[in-house]
PDB file of C-alpha atoms in Angstrom:
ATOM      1  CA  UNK A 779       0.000   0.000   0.000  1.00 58.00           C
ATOM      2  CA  UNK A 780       1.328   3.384  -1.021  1.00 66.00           C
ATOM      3  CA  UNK A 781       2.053   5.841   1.525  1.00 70.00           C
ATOM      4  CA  UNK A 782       2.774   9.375   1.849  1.00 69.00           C
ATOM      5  CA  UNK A 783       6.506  10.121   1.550  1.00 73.00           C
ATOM      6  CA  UNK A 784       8.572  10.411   4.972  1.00 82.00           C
ATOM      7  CA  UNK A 785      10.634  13.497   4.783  1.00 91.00           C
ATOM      8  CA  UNK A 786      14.088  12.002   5.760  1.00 93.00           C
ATOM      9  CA  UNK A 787      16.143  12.743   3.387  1.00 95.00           C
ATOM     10  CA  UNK A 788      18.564  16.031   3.097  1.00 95.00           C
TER      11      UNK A 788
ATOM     12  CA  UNK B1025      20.659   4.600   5.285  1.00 89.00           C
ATOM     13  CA  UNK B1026      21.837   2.597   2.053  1.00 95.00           C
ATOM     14  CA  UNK B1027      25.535   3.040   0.407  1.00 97.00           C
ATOM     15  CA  UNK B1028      24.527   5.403  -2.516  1.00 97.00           C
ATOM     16  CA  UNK B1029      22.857   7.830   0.231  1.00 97.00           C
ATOM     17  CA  UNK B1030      25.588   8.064   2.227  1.00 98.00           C
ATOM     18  CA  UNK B1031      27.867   8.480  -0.545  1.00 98.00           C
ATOM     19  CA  UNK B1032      25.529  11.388  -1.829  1.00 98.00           C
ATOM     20  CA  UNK B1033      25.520  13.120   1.008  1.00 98.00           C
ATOM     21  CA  UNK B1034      29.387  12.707   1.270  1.00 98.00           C
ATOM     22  CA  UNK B1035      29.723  13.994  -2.222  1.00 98.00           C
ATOM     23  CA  UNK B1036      27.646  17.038  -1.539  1.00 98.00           C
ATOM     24  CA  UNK B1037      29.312  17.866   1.952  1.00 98.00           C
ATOM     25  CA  UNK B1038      32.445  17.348  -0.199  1.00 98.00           C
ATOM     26  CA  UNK B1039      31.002  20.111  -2.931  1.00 98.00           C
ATOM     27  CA  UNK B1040      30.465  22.752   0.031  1.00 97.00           C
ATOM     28  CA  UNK B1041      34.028  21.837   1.378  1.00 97.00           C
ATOM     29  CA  UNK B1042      35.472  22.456  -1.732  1.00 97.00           C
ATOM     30  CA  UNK B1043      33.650  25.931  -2.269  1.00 97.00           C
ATOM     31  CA  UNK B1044      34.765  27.088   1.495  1.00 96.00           C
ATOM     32  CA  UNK B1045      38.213  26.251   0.839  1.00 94.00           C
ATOM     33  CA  UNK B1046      38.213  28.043  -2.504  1.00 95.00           C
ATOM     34  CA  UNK B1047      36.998  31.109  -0.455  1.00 96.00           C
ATOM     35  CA  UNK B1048      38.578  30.556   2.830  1.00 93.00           C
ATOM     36  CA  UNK B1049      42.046  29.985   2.127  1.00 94.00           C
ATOM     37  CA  UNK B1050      42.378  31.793  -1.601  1.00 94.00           C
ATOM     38  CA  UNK B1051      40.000  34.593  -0.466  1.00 96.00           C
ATOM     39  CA  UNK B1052      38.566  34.125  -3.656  1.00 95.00           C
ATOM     40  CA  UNK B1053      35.286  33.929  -5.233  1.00 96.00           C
ATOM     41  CA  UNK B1054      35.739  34.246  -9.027  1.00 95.00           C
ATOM     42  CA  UNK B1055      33.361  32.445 -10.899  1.00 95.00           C
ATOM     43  CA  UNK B1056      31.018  31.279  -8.355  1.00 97.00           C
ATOM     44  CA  UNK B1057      27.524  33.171  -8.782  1.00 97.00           C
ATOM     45  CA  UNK B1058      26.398  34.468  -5.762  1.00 98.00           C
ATOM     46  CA  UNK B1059      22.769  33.831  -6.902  1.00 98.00           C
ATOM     47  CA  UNK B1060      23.007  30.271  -6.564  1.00 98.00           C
ATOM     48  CA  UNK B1061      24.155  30.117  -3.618  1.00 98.00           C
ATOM     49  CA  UNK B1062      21.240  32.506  -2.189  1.00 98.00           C
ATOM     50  CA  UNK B1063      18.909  29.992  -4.095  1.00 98.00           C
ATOM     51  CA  UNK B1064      20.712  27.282  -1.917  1.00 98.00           C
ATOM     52  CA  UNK B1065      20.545  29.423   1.236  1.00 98.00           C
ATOM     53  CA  UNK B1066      16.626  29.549   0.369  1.00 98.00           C
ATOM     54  CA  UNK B1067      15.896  26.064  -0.351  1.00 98.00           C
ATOM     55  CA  UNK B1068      18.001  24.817   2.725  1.00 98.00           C
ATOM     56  CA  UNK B1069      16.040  27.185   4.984  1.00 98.00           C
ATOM     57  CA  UNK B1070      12.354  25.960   3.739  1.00 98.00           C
ATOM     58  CA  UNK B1071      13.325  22.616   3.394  1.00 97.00           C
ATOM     59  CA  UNK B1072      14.416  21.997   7.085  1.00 97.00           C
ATOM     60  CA  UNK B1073      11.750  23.730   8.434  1.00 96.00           C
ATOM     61  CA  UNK B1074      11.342  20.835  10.494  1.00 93.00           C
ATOM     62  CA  UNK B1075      14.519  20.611  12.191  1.00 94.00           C
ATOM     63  CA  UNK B1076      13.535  21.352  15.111  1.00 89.00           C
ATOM     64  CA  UNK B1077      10.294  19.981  15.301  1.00 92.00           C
ATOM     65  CA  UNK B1078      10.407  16.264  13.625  1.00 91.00           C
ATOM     66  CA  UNK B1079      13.906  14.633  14.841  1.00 92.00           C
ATOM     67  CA  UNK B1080      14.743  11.316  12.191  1.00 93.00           C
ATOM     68  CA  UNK B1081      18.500  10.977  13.315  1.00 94.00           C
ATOM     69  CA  UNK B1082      21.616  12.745  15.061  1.00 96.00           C
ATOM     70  CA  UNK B1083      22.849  12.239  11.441  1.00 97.00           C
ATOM     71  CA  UNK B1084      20.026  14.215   9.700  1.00 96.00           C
ATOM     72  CA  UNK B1085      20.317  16.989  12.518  1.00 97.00           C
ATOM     73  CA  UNK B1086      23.664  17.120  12.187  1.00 97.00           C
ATOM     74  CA  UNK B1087      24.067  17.114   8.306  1.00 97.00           C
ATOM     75  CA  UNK B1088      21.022  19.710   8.232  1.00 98.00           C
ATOM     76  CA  UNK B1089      22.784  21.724  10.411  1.00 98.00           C
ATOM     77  CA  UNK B1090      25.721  22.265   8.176  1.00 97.00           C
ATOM     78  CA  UNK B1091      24.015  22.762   4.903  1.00 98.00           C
ATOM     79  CA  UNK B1092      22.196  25.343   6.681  1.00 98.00           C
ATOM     80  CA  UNK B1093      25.635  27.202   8.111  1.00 98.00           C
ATOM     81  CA  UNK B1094      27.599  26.662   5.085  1.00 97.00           C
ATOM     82  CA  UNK B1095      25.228  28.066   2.535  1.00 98.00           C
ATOM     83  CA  UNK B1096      24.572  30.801   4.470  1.00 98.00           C
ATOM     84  CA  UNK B1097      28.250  31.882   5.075  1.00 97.00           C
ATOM     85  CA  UNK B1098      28.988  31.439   2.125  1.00 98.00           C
ATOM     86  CA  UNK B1099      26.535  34.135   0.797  1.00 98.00           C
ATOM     87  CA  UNK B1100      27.823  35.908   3.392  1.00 98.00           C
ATOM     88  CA  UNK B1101      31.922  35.813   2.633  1.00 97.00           C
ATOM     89  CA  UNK B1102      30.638  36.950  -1.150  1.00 97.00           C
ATOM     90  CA  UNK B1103      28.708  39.939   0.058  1.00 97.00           C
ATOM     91  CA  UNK B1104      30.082  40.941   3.234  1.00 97.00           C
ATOM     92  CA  UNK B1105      34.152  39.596   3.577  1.00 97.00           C
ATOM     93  CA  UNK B1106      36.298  42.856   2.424  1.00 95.00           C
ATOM     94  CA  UNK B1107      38.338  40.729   0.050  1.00 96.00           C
ATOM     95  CA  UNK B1108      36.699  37.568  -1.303  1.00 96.00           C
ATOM     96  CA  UNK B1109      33.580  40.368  -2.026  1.00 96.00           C
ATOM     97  CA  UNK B1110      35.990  42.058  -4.389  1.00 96.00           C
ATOM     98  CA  UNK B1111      36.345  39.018  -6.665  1.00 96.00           C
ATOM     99  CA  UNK B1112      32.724  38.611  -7.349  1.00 96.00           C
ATOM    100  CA  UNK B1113      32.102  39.673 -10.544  1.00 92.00           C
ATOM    101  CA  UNK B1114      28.585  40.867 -10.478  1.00 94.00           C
ATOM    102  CA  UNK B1115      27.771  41.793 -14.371  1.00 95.00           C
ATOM    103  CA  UNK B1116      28.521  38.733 -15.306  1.00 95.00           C
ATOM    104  CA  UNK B1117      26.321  36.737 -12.855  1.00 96.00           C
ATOM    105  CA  UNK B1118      23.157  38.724 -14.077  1.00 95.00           C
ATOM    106  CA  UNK B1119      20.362  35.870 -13.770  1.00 95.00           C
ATOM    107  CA  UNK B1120      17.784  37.088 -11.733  1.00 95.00           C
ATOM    108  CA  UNK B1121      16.057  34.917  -9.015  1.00 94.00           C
ATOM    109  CA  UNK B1122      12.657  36.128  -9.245  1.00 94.00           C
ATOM    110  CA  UNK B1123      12.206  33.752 -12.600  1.00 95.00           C
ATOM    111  CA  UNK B1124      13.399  30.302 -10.603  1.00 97.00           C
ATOM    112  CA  UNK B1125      11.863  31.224  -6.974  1.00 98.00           C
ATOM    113  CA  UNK B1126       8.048  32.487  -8.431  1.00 98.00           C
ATOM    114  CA  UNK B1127       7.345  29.729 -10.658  1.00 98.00           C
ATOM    115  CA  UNK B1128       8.745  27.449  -8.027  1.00 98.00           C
ATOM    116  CA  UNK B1129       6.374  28.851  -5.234  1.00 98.00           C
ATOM    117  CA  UNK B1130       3.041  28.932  -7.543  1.00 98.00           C
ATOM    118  CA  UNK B1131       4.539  25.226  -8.591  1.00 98.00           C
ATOM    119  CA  UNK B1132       4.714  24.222  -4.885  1.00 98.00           C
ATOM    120  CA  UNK B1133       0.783  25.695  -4.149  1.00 98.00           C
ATOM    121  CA  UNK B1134      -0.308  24.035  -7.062  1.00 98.00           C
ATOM    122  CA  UNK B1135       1.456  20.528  -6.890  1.00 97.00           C
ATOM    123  CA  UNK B1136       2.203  18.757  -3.784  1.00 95.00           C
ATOM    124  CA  UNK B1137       1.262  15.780  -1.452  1.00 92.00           C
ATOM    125  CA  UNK B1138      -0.471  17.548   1.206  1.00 92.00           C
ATOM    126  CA  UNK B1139      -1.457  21.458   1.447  1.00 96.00           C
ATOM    127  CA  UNK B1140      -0.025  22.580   4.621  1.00 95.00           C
ATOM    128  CA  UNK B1141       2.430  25.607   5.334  1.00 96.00           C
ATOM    129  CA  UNK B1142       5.236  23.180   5.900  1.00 95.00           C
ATOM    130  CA  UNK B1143       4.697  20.565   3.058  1.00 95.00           C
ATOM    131  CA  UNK B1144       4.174  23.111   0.842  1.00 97.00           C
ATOM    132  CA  UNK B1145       7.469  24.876   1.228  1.00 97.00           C
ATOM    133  CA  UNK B1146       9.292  21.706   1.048  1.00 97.00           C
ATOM    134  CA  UNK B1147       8.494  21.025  -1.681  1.00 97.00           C
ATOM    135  CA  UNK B1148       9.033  24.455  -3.259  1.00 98.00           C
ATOM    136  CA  UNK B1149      12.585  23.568  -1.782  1.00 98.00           C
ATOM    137  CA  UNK B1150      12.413  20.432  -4.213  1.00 97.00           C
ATOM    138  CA  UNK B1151      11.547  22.292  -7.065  1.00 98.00           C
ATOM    139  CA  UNK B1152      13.911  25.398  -6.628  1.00 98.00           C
ATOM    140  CA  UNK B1153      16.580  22.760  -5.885  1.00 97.00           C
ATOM    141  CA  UNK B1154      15.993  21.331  -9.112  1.00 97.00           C
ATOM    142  CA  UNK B1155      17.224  24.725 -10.548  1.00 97.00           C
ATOM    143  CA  UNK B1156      19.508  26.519  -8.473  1.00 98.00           C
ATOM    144  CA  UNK B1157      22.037  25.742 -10.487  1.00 97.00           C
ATOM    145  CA  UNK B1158      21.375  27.082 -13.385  1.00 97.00           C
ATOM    146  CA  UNK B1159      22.862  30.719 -12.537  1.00 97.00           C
ATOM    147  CA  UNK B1160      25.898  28.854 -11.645  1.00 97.00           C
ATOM    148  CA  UNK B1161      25.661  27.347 -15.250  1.00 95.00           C
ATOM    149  CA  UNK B1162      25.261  30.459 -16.967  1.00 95.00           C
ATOM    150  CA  UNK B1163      28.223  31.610 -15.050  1.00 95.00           C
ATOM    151  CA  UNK B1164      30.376  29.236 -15.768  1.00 94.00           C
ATOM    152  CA  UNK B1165      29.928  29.669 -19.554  1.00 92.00           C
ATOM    153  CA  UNK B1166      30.669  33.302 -19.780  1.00 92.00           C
ATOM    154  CA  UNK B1167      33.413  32.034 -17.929  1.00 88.00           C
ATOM    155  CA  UNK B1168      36.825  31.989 -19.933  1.00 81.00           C
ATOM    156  CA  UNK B1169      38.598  30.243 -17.438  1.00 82.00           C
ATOM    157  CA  UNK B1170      36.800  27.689 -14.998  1.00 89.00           C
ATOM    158  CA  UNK B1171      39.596  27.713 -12.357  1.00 91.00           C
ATOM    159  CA  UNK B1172      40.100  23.993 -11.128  1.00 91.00           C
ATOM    160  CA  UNK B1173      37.881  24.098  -7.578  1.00 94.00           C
ATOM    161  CA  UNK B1174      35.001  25.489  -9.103  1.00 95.00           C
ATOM    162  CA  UNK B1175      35.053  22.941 -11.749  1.00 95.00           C
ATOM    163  CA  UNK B1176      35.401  20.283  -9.255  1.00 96.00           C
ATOM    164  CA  UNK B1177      32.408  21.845  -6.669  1.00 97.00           C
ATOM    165  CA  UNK B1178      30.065  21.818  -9.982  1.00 97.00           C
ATOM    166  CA  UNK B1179      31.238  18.473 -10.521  1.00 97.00           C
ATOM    167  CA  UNK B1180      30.815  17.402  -7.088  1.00 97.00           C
ATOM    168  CA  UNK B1181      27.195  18.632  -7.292  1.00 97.00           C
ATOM    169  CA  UNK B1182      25.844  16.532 -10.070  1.00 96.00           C
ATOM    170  CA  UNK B1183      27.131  13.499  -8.566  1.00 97.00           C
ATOM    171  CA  UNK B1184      25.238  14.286  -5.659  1.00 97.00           C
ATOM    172  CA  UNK B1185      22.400  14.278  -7.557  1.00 96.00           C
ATOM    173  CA  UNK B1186      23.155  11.192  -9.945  1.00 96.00           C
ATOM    174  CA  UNK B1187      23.768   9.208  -6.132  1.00 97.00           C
ATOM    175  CA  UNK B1188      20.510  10.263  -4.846  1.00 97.00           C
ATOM    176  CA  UNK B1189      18.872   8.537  -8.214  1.00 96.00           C
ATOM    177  CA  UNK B1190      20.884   5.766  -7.303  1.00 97.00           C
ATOM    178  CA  UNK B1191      19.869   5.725  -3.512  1.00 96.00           C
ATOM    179  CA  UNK B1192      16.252   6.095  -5.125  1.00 94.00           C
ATOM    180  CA  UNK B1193      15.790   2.886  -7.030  1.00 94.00           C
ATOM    181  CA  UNK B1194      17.823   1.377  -4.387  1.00 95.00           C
ATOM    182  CA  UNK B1195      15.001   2.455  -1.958  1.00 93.00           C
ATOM    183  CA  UNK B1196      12.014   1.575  -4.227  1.00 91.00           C
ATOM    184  CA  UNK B1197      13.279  -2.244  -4.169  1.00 92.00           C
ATOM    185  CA  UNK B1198      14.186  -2.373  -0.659  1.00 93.00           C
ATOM    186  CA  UNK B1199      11.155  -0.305   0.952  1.00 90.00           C
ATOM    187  CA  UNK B1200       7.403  -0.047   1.712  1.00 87.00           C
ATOM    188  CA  UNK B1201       6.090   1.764  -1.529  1.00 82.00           C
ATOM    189  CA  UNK B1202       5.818   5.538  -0.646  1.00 82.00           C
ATOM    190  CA  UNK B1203       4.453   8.070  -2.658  1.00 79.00           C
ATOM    191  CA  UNK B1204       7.258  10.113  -4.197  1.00 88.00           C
ATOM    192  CA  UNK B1205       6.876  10.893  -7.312  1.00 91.00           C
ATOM    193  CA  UNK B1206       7.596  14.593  -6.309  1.00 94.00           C
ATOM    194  CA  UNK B1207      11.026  14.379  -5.549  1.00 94.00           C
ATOM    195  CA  UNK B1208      11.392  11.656  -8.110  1.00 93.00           C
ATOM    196  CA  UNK B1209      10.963  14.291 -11.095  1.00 96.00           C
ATOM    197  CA  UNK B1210      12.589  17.221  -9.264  1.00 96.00           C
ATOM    198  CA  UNK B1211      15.796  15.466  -8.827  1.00 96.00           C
ATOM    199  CA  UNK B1212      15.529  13.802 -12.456  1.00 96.00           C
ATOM    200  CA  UNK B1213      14.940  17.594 -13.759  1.00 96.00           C
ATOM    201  CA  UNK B1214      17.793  18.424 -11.793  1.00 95.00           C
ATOM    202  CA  UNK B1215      20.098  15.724 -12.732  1.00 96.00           C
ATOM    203  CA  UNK B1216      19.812  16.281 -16.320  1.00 95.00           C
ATOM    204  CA  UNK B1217      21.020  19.675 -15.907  1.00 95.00           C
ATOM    205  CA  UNK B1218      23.907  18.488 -15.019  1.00 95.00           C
ATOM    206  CA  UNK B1219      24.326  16.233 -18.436  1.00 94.00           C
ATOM    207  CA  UNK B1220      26.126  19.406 -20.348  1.00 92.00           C
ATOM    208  CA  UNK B1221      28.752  19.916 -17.898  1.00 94.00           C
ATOM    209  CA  UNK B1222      29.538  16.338 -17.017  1.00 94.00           C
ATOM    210  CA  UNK B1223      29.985  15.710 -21.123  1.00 94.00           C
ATOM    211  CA  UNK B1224      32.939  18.889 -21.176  1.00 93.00           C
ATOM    212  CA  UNK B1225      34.129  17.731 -17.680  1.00 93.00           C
ATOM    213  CA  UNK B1226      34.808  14.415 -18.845  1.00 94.00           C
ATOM    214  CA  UNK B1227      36.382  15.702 -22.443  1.00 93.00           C
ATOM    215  CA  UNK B1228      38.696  17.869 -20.566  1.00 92.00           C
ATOM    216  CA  UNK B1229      39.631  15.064 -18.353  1.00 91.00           C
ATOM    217  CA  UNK B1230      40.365  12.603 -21.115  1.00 93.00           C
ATOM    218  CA  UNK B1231      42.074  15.208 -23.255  1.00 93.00           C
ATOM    219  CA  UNK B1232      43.840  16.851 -20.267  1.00 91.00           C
ATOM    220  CA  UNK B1233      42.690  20.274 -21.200  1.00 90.00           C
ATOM    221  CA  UNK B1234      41.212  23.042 -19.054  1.00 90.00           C
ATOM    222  CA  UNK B1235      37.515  22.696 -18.707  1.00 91.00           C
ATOM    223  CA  UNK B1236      35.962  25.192 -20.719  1.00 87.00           C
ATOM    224  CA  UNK B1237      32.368  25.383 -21.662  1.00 89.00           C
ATOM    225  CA  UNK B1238      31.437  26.275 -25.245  1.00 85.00           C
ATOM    226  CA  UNK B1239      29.556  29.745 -25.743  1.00 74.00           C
TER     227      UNK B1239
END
């Protein structure tokens, strides 16, 4: 199931 | 935290590294435009808005941290610092933010996952990532002579970006499906920008000639 994109990333 | 991440985020610490030392030690700015790195100072400061607030890692805190000193002093050391200022050759870095930051923001309004204050500015931070670099660009071709460290920081920069792609489709295989289509196209945008300068990098390094970019 998709989900919304977790921001953890730089 | 996979191996093409990490060696992203090495590559672009590296590229900031290699722009402070240009301007630290040789006091020098010549040939880096001074509206990228604003554009830089802009997207680091709406993109972490949640530095404080959402904590993922010492690492992240850390690394966000720096990106958000360095860009910053480094706009500052080209407009403030009595001698690097005086090698910033203004007439020749003449692109004008206004046409990357508006159609970014009405971009970011229109297109994101979630309309909130905070989602909404990062990814206006995505988008005006994607194109940051293209003052820099411009620069760099009026630019007779590409001095050595500012070849290398552009250079540095695009592999950043190539690594995240890799860290990307390492990510898709390896974890739950999330939505990111978003950052997926930014950073492919962004990348390709890149494509120019790698080709004349890469001539220059084979022929072992001075990078130069054709008019």
């Amino acid at each position: 199931k998709k989900q919304p994109q977790p921001h953890d990333e730089l | 935290m996979n191996i093409f991440r990490l060696a992203g985020d090495m590559t672009h610490l590296f590229s900031v590294l290699v722009l402070l030392l240009k301007i630290h030690t040789i006091k020098s700015c010549a040939g880096i435009s001074l509206k990228t790195q604003e554009l830089y100072a802009l997207v680091f400061t709406t993109r972490y808005l949640d530095i404080f607030t959402d904590f993922i890692s010492l690492y992240n805190t850390v690394m966000k941290l720096i990106f958000l000193g360095s860009s910053f002093s480094i706009v500052w050391y080209i407009r403030r610092h009595k001698i690097v200022r005086r090698s910033y050759d203004k007439d020749q870095d003449t692109f004008r933010h206004y046409f990357l930051v508006i159609p970014c923001l009405v971009l970011a309004v229109f297109i994101n996952h979630k309309f909130t204050f905070k989602e909404v500015m990062w990814t206006f931070s995505l988008y005006l990532e994607a194109v940051a670099i293209l003052p820099q660009l411009v620069l760099l071709q009026r630019t007779r002579n590409i001095d050595n460290l500012t070849g290398q920081y552009v250079f540095l920069l695009g592999a950043y970006r190539a690594l995240y792609i890799l860290n990307w489709i390492y990510r898709h295989f390896t974890e739950p499906h999330y939505v990111h289509w978003i950052t997926w196209i930014a950073g492919v945008v962004q990348t390709l920008l890149y494509a120019d300068f790698f080709y004349y990098y890469f001539q220059s390094w084979k022929n072992n000639e001075k990078l130069q970019l054709p008019a």
